[in-house]
Coordinates of C-alpha atoms and ligand atoms in Angstrom, one line a residue:
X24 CA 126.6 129.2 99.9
X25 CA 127.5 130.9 103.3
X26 CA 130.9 129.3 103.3
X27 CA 133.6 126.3 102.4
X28 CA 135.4 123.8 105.2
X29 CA 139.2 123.4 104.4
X30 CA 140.9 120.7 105.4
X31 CA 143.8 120.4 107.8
X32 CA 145.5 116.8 107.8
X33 CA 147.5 117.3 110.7
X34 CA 148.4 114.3 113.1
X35 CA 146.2 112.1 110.5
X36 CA 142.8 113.8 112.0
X37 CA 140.6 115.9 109.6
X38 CA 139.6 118.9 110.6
X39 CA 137.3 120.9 108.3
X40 CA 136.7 124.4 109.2
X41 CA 134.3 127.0 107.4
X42 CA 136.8 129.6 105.4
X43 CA 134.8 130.9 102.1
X44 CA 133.3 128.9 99.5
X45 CA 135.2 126.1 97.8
X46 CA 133.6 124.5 94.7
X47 CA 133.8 120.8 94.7
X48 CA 134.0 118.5 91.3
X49 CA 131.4 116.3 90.7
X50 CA 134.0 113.8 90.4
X51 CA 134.8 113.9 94.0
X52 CA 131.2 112.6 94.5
X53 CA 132.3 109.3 95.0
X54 CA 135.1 109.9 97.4
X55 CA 132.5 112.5 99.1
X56 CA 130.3 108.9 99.9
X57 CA 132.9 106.8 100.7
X58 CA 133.4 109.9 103.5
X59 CA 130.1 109.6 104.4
X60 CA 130.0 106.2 104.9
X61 CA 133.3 106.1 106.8
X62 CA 131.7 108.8 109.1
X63 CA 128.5 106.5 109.8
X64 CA 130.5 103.2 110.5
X65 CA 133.5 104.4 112.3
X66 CA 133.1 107.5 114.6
X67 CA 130.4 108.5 116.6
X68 CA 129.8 112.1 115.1
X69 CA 131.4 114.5 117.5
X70 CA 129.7 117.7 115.4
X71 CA 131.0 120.6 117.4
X72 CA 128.9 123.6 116.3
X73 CA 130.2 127.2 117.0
X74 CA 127.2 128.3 118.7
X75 CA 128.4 125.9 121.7
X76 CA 125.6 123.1 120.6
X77 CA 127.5 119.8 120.6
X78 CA 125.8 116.7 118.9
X79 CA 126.9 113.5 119.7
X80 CA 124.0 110.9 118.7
X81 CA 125.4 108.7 115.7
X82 CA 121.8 107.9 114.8
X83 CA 120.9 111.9 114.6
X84 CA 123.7 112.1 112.4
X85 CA 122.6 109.9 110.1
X86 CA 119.4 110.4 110.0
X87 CA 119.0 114.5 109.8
X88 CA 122.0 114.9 107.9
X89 CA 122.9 113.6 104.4
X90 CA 125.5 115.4 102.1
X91 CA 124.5 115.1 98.1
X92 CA 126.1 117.2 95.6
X93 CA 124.5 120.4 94.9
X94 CA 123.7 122.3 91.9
X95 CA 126.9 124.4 92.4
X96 CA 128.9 121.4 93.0
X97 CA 129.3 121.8 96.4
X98 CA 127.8 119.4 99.1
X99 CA 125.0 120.4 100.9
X100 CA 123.3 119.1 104.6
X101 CA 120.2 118.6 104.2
X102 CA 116.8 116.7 105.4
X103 CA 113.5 115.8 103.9
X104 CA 111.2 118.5 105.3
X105 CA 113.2 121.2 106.1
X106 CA 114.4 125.2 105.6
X107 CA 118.2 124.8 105.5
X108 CA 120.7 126.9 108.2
X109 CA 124.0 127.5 107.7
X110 CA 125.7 127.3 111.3
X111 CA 129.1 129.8 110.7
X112 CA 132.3 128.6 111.8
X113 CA 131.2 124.7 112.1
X114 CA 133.6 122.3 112.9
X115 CA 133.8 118.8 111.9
X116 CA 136.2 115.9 113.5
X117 CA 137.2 112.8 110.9
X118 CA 139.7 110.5 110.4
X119 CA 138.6 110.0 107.1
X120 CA 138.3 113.4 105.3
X121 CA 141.9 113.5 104.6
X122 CA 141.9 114.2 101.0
X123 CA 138.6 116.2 100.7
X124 CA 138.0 119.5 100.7
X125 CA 134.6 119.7 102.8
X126 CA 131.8 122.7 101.8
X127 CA 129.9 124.3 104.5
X128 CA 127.7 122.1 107.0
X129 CA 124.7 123.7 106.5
X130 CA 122.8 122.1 109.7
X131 CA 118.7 121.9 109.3
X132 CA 116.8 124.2 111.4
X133 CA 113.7 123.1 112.9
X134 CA 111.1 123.8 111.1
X135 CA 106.4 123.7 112.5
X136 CA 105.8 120.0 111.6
X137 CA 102.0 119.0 112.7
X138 CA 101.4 116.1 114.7
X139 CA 99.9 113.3 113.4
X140 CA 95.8 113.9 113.8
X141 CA 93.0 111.4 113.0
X142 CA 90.7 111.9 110.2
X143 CA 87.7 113.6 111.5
X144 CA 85.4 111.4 112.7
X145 CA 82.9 109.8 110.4
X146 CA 79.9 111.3 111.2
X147 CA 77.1 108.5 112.2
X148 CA 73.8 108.6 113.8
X149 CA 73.4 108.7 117.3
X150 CA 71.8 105.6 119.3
X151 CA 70.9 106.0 122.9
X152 CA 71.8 103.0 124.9
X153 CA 70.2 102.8 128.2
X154 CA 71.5 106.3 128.6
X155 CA 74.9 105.4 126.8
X156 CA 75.5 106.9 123.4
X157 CA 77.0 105.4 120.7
X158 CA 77.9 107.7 117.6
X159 CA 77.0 111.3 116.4
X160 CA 79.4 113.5 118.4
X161 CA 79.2 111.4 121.4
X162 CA 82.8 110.0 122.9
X163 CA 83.9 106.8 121.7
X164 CA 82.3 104.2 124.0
X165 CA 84.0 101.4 125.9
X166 CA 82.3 98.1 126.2
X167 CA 83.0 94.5 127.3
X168 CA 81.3 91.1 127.0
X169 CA 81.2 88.8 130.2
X170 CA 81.9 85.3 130.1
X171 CA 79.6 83.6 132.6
X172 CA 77.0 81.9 132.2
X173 CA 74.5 84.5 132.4
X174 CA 72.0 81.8 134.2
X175 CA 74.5 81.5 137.2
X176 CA 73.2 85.4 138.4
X177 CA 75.7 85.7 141.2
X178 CA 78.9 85.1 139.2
X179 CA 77.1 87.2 136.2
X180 CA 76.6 90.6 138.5
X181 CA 79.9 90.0 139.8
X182 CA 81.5 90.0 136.6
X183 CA 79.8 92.9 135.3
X184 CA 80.4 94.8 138.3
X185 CA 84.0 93.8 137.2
X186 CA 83.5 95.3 133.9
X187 CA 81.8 98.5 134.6
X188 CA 84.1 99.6 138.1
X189 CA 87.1 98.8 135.5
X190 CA 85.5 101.1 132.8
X191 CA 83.2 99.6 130.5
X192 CA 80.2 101.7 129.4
X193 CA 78.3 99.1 128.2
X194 CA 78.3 95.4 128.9
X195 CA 77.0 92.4 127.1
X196 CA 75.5 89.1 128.4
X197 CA 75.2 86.0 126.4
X198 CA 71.2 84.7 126.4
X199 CA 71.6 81.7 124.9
X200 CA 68.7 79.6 126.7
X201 CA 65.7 80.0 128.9
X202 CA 67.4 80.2 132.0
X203 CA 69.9 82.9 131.1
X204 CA 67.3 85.0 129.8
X205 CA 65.0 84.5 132.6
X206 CA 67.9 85.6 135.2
X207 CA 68.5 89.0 133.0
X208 CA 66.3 91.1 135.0
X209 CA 67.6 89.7 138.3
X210 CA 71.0 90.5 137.2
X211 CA 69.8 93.7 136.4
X212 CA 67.9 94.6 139.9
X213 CA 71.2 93.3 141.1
X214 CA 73.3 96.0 139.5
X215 CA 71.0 98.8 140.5
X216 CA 71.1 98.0 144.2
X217 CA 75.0 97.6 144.0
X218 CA 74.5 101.3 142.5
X219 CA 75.9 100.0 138.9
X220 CA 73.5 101.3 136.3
X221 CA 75.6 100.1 133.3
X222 CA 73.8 99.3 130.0
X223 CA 73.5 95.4 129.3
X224 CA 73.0 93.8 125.9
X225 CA 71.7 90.5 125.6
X226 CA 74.0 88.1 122.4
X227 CA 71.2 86.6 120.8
X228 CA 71.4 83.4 118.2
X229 CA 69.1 80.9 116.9
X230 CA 66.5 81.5 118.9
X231 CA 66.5 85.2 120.2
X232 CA 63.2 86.0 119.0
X233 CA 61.4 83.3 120.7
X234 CA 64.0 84.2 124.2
X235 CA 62.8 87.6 123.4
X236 CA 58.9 86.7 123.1
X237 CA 58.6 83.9 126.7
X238 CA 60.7 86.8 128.5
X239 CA 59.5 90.0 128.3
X240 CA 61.0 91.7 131.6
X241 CA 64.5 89.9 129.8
X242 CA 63.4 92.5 126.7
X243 CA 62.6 95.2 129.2
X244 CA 66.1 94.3 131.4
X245 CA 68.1 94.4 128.4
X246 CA 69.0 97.8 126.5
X247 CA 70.1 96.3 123.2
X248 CA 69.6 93.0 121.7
X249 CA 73.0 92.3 119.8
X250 CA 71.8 89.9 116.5
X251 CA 73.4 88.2 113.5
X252 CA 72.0 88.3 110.6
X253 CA 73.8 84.9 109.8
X254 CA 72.5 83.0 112.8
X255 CA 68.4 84.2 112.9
X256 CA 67.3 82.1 110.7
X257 CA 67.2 80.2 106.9
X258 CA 65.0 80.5 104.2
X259 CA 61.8 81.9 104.8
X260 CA 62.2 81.9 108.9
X261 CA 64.8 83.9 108.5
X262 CA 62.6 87.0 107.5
X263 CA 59.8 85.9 110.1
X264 CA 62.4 85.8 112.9
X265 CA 64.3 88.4 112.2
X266 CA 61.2 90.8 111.8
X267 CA 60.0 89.5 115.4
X268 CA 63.2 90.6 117.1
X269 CA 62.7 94.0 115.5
X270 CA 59.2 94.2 116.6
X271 CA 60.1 93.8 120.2
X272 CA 62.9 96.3 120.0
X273 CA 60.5 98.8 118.9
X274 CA 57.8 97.9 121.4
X275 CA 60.4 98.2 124.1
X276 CA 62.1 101.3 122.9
X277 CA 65.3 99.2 122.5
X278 CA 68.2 99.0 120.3
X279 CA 69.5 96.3 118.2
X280 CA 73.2 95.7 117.2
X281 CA 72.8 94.2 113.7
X282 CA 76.8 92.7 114.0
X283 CA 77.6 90.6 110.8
X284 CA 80.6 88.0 111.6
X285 CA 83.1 86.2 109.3
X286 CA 82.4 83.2 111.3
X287 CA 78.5 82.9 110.6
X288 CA 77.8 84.9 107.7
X289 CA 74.6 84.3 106.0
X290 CA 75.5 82.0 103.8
X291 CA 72.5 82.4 101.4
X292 CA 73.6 85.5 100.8
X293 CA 77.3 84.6 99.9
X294 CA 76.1 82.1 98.1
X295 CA 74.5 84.3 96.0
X296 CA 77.3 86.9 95.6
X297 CA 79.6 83.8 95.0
X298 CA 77.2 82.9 92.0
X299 CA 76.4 86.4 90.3
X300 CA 80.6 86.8 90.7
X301 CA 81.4 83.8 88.9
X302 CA 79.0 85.1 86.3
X303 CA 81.1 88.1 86.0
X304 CA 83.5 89.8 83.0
X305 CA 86.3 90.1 85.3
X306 CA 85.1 88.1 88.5
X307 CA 86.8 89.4 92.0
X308 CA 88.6 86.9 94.4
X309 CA 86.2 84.4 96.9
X310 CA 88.2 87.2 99.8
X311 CA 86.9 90.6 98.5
X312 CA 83.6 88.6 97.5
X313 CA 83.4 87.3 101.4
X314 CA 83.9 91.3 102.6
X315 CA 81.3 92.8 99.9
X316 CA 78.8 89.4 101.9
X317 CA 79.7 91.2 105.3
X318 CA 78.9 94.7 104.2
X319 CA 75.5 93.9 102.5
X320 CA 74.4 91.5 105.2
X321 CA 75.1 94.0 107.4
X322 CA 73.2 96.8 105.4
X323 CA 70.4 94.6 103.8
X324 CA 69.6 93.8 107.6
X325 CA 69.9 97.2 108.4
X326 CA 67.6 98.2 105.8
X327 CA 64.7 95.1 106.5
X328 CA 64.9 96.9 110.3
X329 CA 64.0 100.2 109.3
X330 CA 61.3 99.1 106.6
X331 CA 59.7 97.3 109.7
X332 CA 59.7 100.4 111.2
X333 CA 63.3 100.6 113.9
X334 CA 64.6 103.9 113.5
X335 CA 68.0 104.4 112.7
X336 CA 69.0 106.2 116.0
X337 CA 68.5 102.6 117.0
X338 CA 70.8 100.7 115.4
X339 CA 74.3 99.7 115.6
X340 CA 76.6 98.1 112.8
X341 CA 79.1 95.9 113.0
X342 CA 81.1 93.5 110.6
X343 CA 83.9 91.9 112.4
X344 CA 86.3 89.5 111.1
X345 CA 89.6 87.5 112.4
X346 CA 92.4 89.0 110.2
X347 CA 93.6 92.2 110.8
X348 CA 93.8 93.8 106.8
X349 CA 90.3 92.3 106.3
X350 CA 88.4 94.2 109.1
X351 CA 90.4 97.1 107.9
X352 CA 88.8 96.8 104.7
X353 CA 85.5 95.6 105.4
X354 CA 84.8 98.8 107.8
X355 CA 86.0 101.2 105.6
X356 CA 83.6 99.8 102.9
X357 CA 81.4 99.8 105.7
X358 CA 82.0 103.4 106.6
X359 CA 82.0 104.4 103.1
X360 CA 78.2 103.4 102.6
X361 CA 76.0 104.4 105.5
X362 CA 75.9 106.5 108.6
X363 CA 74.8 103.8 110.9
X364 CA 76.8 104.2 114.0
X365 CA 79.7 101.5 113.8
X366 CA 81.1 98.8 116.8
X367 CA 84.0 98.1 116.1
X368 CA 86.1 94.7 117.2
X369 CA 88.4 92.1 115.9
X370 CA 86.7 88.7 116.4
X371 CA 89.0 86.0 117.2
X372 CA 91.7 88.3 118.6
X373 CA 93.0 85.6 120.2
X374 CA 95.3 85.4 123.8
X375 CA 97.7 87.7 125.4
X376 CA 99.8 89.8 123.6
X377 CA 98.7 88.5 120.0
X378 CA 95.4 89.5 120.5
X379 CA 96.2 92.7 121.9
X380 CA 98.6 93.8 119.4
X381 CA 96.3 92.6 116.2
X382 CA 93.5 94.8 118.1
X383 CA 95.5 97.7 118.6
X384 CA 96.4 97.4 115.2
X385 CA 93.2 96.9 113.2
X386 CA 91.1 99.4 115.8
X387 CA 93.7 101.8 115.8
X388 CA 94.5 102.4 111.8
X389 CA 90.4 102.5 111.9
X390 CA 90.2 104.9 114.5
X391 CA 92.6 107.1 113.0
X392 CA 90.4 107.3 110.0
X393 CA 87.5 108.2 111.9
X394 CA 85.5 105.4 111.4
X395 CA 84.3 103.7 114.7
X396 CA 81.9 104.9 117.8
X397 CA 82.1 102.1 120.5
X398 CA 84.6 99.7 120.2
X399 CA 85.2 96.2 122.0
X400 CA 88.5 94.2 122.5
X401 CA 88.0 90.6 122.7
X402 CA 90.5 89.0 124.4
X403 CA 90.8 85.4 125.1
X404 CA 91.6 85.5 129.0
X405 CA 94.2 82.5 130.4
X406 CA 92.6 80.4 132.3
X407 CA 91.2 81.8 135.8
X408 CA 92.4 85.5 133.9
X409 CA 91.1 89.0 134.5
X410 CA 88.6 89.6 132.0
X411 CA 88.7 93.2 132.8
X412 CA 91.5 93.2 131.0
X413 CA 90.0 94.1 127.8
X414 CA 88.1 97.0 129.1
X415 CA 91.9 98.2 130.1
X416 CA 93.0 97.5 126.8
X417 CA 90.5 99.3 125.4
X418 CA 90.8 102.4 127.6
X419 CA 94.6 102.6 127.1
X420 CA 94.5 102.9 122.9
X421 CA 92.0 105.2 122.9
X422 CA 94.2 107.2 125.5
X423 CA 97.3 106.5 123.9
X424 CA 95.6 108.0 120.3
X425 CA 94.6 111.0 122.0
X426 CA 90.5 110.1 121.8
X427 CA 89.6 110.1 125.3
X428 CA 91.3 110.1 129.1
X429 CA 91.0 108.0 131.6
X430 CA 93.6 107.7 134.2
X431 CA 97.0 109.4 134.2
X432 CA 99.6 107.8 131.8
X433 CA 102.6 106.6 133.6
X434 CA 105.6 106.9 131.1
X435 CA 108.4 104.7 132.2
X436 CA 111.6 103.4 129.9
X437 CA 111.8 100.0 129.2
X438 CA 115.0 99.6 131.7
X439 CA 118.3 98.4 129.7
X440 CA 122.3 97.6 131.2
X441 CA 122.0 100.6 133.3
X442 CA 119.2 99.5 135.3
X443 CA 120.9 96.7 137.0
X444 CA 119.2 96.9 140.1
X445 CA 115.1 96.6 140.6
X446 CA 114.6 99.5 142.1
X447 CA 113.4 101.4 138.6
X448 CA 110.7 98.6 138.2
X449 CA 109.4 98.6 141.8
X450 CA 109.2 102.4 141.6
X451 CA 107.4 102.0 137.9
X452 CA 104.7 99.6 139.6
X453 CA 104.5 101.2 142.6
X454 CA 103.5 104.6 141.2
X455 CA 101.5 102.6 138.4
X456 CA 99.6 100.6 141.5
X457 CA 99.7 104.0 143.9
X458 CA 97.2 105.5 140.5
X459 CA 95.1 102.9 140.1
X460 CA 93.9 102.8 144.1
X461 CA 93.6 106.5 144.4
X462 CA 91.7 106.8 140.9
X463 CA 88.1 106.5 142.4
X464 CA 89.2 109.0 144.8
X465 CA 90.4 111.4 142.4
X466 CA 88.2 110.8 139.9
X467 CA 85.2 112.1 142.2
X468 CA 87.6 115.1 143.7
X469 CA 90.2 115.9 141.4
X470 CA 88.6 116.5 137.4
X471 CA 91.2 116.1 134.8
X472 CA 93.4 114.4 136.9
X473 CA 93.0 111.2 134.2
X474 CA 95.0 113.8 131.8
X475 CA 97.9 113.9 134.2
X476 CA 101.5 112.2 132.8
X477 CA 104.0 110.5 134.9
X478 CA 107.1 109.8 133.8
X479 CA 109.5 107.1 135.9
X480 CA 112.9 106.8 134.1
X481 CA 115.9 104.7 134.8
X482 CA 118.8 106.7 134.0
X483 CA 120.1 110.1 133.3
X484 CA 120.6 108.9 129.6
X485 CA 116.4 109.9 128.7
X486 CA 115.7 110.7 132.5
X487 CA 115.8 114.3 132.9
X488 CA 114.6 114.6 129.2
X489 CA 111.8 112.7 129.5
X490 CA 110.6 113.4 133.1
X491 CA 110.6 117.1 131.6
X492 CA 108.0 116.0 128.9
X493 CA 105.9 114.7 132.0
X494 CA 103.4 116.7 134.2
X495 CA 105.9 115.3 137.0
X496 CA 108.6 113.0 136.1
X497 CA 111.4 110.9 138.2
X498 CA 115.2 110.2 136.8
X499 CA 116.4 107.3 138.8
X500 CA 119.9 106.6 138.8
X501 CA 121.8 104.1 136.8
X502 CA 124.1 101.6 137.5
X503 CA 127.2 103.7 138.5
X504 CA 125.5 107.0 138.6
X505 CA 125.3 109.2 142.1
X506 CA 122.4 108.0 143.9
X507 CA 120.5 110.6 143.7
X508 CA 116.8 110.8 142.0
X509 CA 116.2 114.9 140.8
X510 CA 112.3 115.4 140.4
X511 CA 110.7 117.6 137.9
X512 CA 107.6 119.3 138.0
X513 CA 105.9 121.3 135.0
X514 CA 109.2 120.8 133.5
X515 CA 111.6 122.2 135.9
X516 CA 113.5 120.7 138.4
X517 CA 112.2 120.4 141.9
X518 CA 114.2 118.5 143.5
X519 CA 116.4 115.3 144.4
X520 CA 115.6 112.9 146.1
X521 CA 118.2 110.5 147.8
X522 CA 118.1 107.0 150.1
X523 CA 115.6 104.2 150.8
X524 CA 112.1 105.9 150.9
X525 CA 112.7 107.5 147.0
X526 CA 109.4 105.7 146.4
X527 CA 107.6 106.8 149.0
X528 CA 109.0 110.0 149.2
X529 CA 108.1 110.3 145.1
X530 CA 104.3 108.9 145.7
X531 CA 103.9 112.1 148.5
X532 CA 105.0 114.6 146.0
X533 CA 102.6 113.0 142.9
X534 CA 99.7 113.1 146.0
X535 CA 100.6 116.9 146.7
X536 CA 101.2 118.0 143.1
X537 CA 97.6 116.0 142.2
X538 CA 95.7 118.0 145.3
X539 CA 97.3 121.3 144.2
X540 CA 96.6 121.0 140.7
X541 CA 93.0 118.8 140.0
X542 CA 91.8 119.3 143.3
X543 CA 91.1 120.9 146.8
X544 CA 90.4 119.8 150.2
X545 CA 89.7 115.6 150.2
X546 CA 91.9 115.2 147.4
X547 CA 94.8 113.7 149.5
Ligands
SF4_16 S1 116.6 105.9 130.1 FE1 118.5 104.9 130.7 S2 117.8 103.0 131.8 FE2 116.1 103.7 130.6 S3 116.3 102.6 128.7 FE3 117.2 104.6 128.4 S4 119.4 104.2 128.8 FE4 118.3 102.5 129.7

């Protein structure tokens, strides 16, 4: 031990200063936590350090520094995951340690933690979708489902314009009747004259072979036919209908999302598992009996394609259900048991926030284990809402996860007491707004602009700080600070920015610092 803190009681303030080492009784354990514990609940840790460094976060104190007897009877400072450093000559401030001679504060030194990383991605086999691949080592793809009736063409190409101009890669149409599937090539001539070449897939039930069969430009239109093995068919139809949807994938050179859903699973096939599990030693609950029925009816179908002759670069899987844990488990078991490439979505998700939050969740933990190669977000739009939504959804976790970019992240703080005024939110959504217009701009003249960070702070509390992090980075000023707004670029100051036009003056500089750095001449 590098040294010992002696106490000095004057004027009822504890001071402990590092003199030589001091051996402490176990017995003084006990007072040693009652020290502690006075130190968390009634000073803010003023931890003066002789290098200069002072420390004053009551929640870093707390957290990174924990005294516990050590083997020599002394106390130690120490962390989880960490080489220890004794700081010499450290100083420590408290009422309390009046009777308690104090051991060394041996601060933690930082230590090479890795970041969190995902699990390598499962590897899957590739499917081409109307140019759009799903799985292998292709990018995680972004798709969307429209909610028109695909028979009313105009609102149909409008909304999948929506889609694809907002980011989805892939877009799917409901053909539920002979009208909608008799509009799908018109709403696919459509898109091509509007320059929009995005994939569609036509959601087939019931009836989708016999759609399928009376409309063969629909089958040509179309670059996936999306089926559930729970709504083809029963009994011996089943087979027979099934096996004619496969038949015209193949003689199209189409692909076929085989997606199993807790909502319509085949039931004949539960029933079944229900039956041989009641039969069993040691039976399973009806729940992990209902997920083993999604995996196989996704499988067994997968399988019946591929006897008939669909190769397996032509298929999709998926197996979604409602609850958040169960589509957790249901893909991993999924994963686990075949290479098929995997869509990935949490049915049901639900409205606003709820449905965005158990979708981050479920695709997220997923994600980070490497299972998943397209993934949808199904969000239940308010009424008259922007279903594009869920392509921006989409786009953001996969950003925020580090998968893929696709515009520049604009950090701001959530605002708190110190941001009294509105001007930290107008400048938050006016930089936010200023990205999303110029986007199609930059995207054709500046590459790797979509990488860029932004950071738009409210105070000098985790301004400066932060805006360092960020590629370029605004500290507004809090309520009673200077009005002044310093910049930072790559890190370092650049300057301050001061009076009515800060917002204005701050889009110029993102404009000039995106031209300089992504792009040339046109970029601005
Ligand atoms: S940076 Fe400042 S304004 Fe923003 S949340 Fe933190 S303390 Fe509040």
């Amino acid at each position: 031990m590098a040294g010992a803190v002696a106490c000095n009681t004057s004027n009822g303030i504890h001071t402990g200063r590092v003199l030589a080492p001091v051996a402490v009784r176990t017995s003084m354990l006990t007072a040693m936590e009652a020290v502690k514990n006075r130190l968390r609940a009634i000073i803010i840790p003023v931890v003066k350090l002789s290098s200069g460094l002072t420390l004053r976060n009551r929640e870093w104190f707390r957290n990174s520094v924990d005294i516990f007897p050590a083997a020599s009877g002394g106390h130690e400072r120490t962390a989880s995951t960490s080489r220890k450093l004794t700081l010499p000559g450290t100083l420590a401030t408290c009422e309390a340690m009046k009777e308690v001679d104090c051991t060394p504060l041996a601060v933690e030194g930082p230590v090479e933690t890795p970041v969190a990383t995902a699990a390598p991605r499962n590897r899957t086999v590739a499917v081409d979708i109307g140019g759009v691949t799903i799985g292998g080592d292709a990018p995680i793809v972004v798709q969307s489902m429209t909610n028109t009736d695909t028979a009313d063409i105009e609102a149909t190409v409008a909304q999948v314009a929506a889609l694809a101009q907002a980011g989805s890669e892939i877009v799917r149409i409901t053909v539920d009747r002979a009208e909608a599937a008799a509009a799908v090539p018109h709403i696919r001539d459509k898109l091509v004259k509007l320059g929009l070449d995005v994939p569609l897939v036509g959601d087939f039930h019931y009836i989708g072979h016999t759609l399928l069969a009376d409309h063969p430009a629909c089958a040509a239109a179309l670059a996936k036919y999306r089926i559930n093995p729970g709504n083809v068919g029963f009994g011996q139809k089943r087979d027979r209908q099934f096996g004619k949807i496969v038949e015209t994938a193949i003689r199209h050179g189409k692909a076929i999302r085989i997606g199993a859903n807790w909502g319509s699973l085949d039931q004949a096939l539960l029933t079944r598992l229900m039956d041989d599990n009641a039969k069993a030693e040691a039976p399973l609950s009806a729940a992990a009996v209902t997920r083993e029925a999604m995996v196989q009816s996704a499988l067994l179908s997968a399988h019946q394609a591929e006897a008939i002759g669909l190769g397996r670069d032509r298929i999709v899987l998926s197996a979604k259900v409602s609850q958040v844990q169960d589509l957790i488990a249901v893909y991993r078991m999924l994963a686990a048991r075949t290479d098929h490439a995997l869509h990935l979505g949490l049915t049901e998700a639900g409205m606003g926030s709820k449905g965005v939050v158990a979708s981050s969740a479920a695709l997220g933990i997923l994600l980070q284990d490497g299972i998943g190669d397209t993934i949808r977000i199904s969000l239940t739009p308010e009424p008259g809402g922007d279903r594009t939504l869920e392509v921006k959804v989409c786009q953001e976790l996969l950003q925020t996860m580090g998968f893929r970019a696709f515009v520049p992240i604009v950090a701001a703080c959530p605002g708190c007491g110190r941001t009294t005024s509105t001007l930290f939110q107008e400048l938050a959504k006016a930089i936010q707004d200023h990205i999303a217009e110029r986007m199609p701009v930059w995207k054709e003249t500046c590459p790797g602009v979509e990488t860029m960070q932004v950071a738009v702070m409210g105070c000098i509390v985790n301004g400066p700080g932060e805006s360092k992090h960020a590629d370029i980075g605004i500290s507004l000023p809090g309520t009673g600070e200077t009005p002044a707004a310093p910049v930072f670029i790559d890190g370092k100051k650049a300057m301050t920015l001061r009076g009515p036009d800060i917002a204005d003056e701050f889009k110029q500089i993102v404009e000039d610092y995106v031209a300089r750095r992504f792009g040339g001449a046109g970029a601005v």
